mmCIF file of C-alpha atoms in Angstrom:
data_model
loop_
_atom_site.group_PDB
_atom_site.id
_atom_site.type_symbol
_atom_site.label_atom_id
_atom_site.label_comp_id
_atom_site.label_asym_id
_atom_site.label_seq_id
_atom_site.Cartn_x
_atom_site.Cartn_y
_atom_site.Cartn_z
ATOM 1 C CA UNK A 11 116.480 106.204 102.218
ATOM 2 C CA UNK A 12 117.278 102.188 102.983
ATOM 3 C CA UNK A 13 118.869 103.687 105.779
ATOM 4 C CA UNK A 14 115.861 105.594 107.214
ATOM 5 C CA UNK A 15 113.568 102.896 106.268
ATOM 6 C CA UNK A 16 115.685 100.346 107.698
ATOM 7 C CA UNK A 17 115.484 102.298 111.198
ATOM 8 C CA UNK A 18 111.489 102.191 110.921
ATOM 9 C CA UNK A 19 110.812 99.180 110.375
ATOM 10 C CA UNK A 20 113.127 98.153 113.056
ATOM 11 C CA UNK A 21 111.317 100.994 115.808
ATOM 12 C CA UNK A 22 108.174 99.683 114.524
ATOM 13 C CA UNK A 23 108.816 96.046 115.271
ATOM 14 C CA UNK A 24 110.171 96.419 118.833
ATOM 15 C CA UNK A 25 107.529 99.002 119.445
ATOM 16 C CA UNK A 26 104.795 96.397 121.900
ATOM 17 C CA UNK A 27 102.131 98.764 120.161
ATOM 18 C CA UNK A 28 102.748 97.414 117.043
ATOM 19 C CA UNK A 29 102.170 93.831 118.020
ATOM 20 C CA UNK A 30 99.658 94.647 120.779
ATOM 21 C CA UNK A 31 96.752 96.310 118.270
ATOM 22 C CA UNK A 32 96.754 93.342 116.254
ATOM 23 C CA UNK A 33 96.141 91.130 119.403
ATOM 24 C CA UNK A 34 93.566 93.753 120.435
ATOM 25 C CA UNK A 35 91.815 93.358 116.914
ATOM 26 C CA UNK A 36 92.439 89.378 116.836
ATOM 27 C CA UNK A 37 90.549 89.384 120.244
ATOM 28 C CA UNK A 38 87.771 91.589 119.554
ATOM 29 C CA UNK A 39 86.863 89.371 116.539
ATOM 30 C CA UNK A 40 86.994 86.793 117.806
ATOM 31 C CA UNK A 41 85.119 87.926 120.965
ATOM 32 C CA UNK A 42 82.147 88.903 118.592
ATOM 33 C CA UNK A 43 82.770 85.843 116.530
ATOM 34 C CA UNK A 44 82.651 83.231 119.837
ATOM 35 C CA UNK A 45 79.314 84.667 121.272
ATOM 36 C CA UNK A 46 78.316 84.011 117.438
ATOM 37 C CA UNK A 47 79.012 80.754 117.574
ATOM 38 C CA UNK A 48 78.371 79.632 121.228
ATOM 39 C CA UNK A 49 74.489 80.893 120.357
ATOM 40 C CA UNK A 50 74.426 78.626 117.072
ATOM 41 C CA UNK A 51 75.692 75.787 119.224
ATOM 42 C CA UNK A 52 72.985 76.347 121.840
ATOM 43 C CA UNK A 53 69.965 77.507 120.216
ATOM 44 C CA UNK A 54 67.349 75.178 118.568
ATOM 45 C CA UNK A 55 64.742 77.300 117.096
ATOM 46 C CA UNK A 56 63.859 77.870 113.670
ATOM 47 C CA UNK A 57 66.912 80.161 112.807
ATOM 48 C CA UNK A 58 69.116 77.642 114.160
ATOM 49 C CA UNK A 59 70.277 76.421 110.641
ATOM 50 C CA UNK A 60 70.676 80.342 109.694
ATOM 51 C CA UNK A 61 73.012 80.924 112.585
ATOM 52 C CA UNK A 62 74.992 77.847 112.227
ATOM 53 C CA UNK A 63 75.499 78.871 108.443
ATOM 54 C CA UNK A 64 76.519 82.496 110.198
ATOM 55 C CA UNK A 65 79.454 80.398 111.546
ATOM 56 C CA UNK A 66 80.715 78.615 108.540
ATOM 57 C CA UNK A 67 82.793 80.699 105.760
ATOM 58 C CA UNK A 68 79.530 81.790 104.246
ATOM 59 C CA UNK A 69 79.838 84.827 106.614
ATOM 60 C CA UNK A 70 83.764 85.302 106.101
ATOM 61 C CA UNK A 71 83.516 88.296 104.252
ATOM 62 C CA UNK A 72 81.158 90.369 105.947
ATOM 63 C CA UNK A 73 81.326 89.142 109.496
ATOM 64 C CA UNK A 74 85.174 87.744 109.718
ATOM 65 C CA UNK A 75 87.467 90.346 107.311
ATOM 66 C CA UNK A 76 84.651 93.054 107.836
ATOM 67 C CA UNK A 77 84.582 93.022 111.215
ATOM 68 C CA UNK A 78 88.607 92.353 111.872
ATOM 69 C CA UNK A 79 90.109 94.646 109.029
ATOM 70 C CA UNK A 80 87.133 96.469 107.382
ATOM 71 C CA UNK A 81 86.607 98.063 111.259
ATOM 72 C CA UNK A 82 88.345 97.545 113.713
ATOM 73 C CA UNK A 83 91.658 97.077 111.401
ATOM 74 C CA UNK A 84 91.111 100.674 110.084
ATOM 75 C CA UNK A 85 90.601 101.693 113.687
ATOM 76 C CA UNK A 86 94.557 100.413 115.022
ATOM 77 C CA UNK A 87 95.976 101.337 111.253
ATOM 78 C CA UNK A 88 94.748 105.225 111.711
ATOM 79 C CA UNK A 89 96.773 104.983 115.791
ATOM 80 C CA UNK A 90 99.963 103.535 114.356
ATOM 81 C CA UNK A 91 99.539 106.009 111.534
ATOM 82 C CA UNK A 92 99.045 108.883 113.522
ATOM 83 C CA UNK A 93 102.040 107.756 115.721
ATOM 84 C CA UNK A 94 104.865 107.287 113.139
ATOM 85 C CA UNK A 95 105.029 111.364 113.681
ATOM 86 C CA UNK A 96 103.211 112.492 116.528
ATOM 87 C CA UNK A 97 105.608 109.813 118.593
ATOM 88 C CA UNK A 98 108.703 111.913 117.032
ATOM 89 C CA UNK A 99 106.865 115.550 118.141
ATOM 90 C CA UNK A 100 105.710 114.404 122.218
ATOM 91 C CA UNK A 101 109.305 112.251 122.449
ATOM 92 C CA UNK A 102 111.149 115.254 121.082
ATOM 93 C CA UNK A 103 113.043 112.403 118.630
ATOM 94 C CA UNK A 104 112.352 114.965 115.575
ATOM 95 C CA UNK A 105 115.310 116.551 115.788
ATOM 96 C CA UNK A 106 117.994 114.359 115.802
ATOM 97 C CA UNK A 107 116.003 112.341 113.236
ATOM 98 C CA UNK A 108 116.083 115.102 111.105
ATOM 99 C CA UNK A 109 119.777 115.610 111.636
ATOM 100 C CA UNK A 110 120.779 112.544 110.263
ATOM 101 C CA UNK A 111 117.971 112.369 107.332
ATOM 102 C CA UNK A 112 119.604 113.302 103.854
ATOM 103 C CA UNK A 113 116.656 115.095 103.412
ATOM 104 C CA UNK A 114 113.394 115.574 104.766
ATOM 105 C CA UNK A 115 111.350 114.311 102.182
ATOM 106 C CA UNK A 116 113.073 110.924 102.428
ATOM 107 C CA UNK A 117 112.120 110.702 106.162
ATOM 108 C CA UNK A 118 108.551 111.318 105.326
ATOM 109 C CA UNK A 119 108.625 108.443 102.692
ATOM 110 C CA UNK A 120 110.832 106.569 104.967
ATOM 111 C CA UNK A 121 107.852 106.250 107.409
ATOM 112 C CA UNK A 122 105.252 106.131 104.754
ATOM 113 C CA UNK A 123 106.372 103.223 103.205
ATOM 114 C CA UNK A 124 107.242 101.557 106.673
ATOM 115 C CA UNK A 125 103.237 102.416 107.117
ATOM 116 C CA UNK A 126 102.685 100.392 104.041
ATOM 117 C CA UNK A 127 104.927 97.302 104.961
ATOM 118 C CA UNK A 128 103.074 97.435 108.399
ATOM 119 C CA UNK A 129 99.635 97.545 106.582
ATOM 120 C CA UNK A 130 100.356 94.167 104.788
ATOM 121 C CA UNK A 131 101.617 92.542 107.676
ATOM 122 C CA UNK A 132 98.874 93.231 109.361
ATOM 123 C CA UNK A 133 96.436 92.343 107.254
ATOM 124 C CA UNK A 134 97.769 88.915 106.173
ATOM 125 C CA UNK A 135 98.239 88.116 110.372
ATOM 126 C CA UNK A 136 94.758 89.008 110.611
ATOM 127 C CA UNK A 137 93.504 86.909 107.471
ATOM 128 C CA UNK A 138 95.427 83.899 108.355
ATOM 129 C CA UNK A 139 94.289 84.318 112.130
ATOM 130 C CA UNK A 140 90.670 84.790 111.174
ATOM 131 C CA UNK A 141 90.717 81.608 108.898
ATOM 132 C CA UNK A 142 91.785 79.292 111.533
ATOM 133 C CA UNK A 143 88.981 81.057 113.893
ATOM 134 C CA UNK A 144 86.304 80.224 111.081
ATOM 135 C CA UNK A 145 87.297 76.654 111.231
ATOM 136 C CA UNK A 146 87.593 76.108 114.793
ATOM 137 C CA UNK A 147 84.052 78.069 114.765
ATOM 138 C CA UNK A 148 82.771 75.583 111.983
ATOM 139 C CA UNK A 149 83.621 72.466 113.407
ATOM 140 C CA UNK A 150 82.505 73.702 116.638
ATOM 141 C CA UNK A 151 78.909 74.238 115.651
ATOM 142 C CA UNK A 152 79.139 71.025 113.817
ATOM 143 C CA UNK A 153 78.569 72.615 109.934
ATOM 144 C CA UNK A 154 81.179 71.819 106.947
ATOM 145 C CA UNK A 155 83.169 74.890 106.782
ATOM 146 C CA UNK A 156 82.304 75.251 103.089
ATOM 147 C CA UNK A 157 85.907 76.373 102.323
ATOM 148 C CA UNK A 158 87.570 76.389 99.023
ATOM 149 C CA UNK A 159 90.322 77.918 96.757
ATOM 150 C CA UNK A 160 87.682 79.944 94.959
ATOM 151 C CA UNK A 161 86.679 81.201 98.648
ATOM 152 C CA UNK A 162 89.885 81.905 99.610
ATOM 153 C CA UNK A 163 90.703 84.002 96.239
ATOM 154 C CA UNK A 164 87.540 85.816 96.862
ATOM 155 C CA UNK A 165 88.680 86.622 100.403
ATOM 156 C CA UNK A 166 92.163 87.599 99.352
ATOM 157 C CA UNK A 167 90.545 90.063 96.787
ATOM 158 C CA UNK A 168 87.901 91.580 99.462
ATOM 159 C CA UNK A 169 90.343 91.455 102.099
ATOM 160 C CA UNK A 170 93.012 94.118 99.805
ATOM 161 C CA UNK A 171 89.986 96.305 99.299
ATOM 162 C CA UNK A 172 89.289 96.461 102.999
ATOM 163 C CA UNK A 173 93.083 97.378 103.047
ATOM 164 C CA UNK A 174 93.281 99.606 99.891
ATOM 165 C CA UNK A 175 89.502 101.598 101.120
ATOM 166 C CA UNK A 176 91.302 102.338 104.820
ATOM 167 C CA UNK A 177 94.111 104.569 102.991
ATOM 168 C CA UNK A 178 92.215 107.730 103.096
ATOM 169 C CA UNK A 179 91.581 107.757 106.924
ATOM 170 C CA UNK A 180 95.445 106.571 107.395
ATOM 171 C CA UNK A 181 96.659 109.378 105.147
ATOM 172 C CA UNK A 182 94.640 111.719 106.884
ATOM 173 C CA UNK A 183 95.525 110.269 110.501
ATOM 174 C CA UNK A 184 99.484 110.477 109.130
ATOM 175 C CA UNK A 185 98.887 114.333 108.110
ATOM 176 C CA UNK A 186 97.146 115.557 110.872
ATOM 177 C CA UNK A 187 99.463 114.413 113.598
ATOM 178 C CA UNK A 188 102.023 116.006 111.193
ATOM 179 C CA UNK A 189 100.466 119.611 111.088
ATOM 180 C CA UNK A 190 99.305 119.844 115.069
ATOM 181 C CA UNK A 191 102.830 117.486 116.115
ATOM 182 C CA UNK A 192 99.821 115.302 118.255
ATOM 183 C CA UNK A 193 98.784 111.810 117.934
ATOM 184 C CA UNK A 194 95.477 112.776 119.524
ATOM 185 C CA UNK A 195 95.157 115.157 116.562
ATOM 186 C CA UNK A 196 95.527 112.685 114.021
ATOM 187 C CA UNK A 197 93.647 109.754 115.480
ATOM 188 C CA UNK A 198 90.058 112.288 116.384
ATOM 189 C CA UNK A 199 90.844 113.525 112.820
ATOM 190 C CA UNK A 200 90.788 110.804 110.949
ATOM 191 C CA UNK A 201 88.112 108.795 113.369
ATOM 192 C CA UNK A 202 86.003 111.852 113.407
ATOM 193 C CA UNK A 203 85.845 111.811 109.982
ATOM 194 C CA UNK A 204 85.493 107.934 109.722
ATOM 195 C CA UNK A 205 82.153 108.231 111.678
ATOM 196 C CA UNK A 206 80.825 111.609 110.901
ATOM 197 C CA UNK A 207 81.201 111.642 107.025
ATOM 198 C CA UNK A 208 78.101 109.785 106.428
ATOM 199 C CA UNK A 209 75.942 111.958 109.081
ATOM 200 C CA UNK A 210 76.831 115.398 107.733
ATOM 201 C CA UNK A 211 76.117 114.369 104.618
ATOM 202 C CA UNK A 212 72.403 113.316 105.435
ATOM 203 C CA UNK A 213 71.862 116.331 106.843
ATOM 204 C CA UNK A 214 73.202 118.443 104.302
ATOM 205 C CA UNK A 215 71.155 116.742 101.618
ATOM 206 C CA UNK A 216 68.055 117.864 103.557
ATOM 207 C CA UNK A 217 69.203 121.267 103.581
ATOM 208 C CA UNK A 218 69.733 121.069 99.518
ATOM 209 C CA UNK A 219 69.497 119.004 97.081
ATOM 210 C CA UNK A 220 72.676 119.614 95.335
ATOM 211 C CA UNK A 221 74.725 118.051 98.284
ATOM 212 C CA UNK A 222 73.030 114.417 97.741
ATOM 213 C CA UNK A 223 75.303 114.634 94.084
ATOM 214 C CA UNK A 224 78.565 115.816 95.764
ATOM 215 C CA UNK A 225 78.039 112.886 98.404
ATOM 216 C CA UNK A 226 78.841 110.645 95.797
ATOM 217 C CA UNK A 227 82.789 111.972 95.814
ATOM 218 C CA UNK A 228 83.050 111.503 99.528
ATOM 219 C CA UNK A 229 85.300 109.444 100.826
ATOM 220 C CA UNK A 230 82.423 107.087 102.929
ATOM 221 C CA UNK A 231 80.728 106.607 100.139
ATOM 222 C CA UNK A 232 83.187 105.457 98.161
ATOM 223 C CA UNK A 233 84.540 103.055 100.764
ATOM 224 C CA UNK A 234 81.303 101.511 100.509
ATOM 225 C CA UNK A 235 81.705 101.401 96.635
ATOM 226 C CA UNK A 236 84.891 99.289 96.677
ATOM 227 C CA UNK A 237 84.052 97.294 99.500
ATOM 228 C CA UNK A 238 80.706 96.485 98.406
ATOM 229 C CA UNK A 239 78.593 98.180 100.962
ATOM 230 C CA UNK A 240 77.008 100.473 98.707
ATOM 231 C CA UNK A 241 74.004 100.668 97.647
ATOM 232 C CA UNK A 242 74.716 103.551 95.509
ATOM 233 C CA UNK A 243 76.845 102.628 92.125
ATOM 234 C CA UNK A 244 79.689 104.623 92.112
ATOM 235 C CA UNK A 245 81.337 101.554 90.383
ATOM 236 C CA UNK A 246 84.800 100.119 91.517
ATOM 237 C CA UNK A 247 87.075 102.053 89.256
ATOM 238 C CA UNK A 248 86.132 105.221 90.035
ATOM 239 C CA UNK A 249 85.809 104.741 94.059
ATOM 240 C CA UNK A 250 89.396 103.339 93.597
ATOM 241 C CA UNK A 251 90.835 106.767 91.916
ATOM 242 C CA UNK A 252 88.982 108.623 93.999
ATOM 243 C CA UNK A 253 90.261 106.988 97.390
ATOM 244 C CA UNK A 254 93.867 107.476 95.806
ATOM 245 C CA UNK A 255 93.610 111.028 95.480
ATOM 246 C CA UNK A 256 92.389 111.585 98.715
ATOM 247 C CA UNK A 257 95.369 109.610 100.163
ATOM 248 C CA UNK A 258 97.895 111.859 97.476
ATOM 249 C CA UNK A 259 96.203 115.095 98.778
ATOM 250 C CA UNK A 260 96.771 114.241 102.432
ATOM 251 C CA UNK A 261 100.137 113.001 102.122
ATOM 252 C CA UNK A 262 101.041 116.044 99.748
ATOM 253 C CA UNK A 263 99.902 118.735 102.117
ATOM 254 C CA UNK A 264 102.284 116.436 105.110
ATOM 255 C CA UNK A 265 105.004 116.719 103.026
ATOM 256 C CA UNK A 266 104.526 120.445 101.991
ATOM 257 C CA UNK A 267 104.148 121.358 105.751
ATOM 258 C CA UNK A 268 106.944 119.277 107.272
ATOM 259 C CA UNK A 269 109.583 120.165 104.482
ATOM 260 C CA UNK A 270 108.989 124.260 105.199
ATOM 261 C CA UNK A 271 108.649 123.543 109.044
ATOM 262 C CA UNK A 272 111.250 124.803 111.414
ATOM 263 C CA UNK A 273 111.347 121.802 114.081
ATOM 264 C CA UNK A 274 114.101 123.656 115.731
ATOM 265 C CA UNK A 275 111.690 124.534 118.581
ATOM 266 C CA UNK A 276 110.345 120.826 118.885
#
């Protein structure tokens, strides 16, 4: 198992991929973030004061760790995800992997936990990265950054519930590329659902009433719950169990399909 694990982590970390999504993500932020701040620094009007604030850390949670791991963070998580096995099937790297593997369920919690590591990391590169953005941002608007230990606490508690609400979609990305042996599988599965959910649900509480309860145990709305997006309250604890079952059901029907799977043929 230290073994397998070992040889993940070390795959993942001279993979470009791995370092090149959280550039991607880094950028994108701070794309949105600059043409945030370059119209506080320019504009005058009466909102001027409003926008500059939007700058500061007053927006960090929704704007900076929203934006960078709430979004697009889930977005690169579900590709790497949906890679750790789907690589293995279109490389045709399953076999010998499973050759030398003790057993199969160790490989599949080899990677899992490698997913996990990866997770943090990338997280904790992003909230570091995003700090120093939001007070480059501050100071360039000319506003007190308004940071704090009690901010950054605050932001270290939302930011592991960003993390913690986006294992669902990864589980889901991880399983699917494990049953159809496709990263394309896994990433449209898990995306799909990602944007979908809420729509389908909509409609299918205009078609009965009974469906506007069950939304409630979806896994959208309960992202929302921990997050703090909701305006429905599901409360914390329960959006929190309910997420981790999700996850546990995904991974459980990856590991029930890969151990019984003859990967003989590829």
């Amino acid at each position: 198992m230290i073994n397998l694990l070992s040889s993940e982590l070390f795959r993942m970390r001279k993979r470009a991929q791995s370092w090149l999504l959280i550039a991607i993500t880094f950028a994108l932020t701070a794309l949105i973030y600059g043409g945030f701040a370059i119209a506080a620094k320019v504009n005058s009007g009466p909102d001027a004061q409003n926008m500059r604030n939007n700058v500061t850390f007053e927006s960090f949670h929704d704007m900076g760790l929203g934006v960078s791991i709430g979004f697009l963070g889930s977005l690169m998580l579900v590709i790497i995800a949906a890679g750790l096995m789907g690589n293995e099937f279109s490389w045709n790297t399953l076999r010998p992997l499973v050759a030398r593997s003790q057993t199969r369920v160790s490989l599949l919690t080899a990677k899992i936990v490698a997913m996990v590591i990866y997770a943090l990391i990338f997280v904790a590169i992003l909230f570091i990265a995003v700090t120093g953005m939001y007070f480059i941002g501050s100071w360039f608007v000319g506003e007190p950054a308004g940071y704090s230990m009690s901010v950054f606490t605050d932001s270290l508690g939302f930011a592991a519930k960003l993390l913690y609400s986006n294992l669902p979609y990864v589980a889901l990305a991880f399983m699917l590329a494990t049953l159809f042996k496709s990263n394309a599988a896994g990433i449209a599965g898990a995306l799909g659902l990602s944007f979908l959910e809420e729509p389908i649900w909509m409609l299918l509480g205009l078609a009965s009433d009974a469906f506007k309860g069950a939304q409630d145990w979806g896994i959208s709305a309960n992202v929302n719950a921990l997050s703090g997006f909701s305006a429905v309250d599901i409360g914390e604890g329960r959006a929190f169990v309910t997420l981790a079952v999700y996850a546990l059901v995904f991974l459980g029907i990856a590991y029930a399909v890969f151990t019984r799977r003859d990967v003989t043929s590829g």
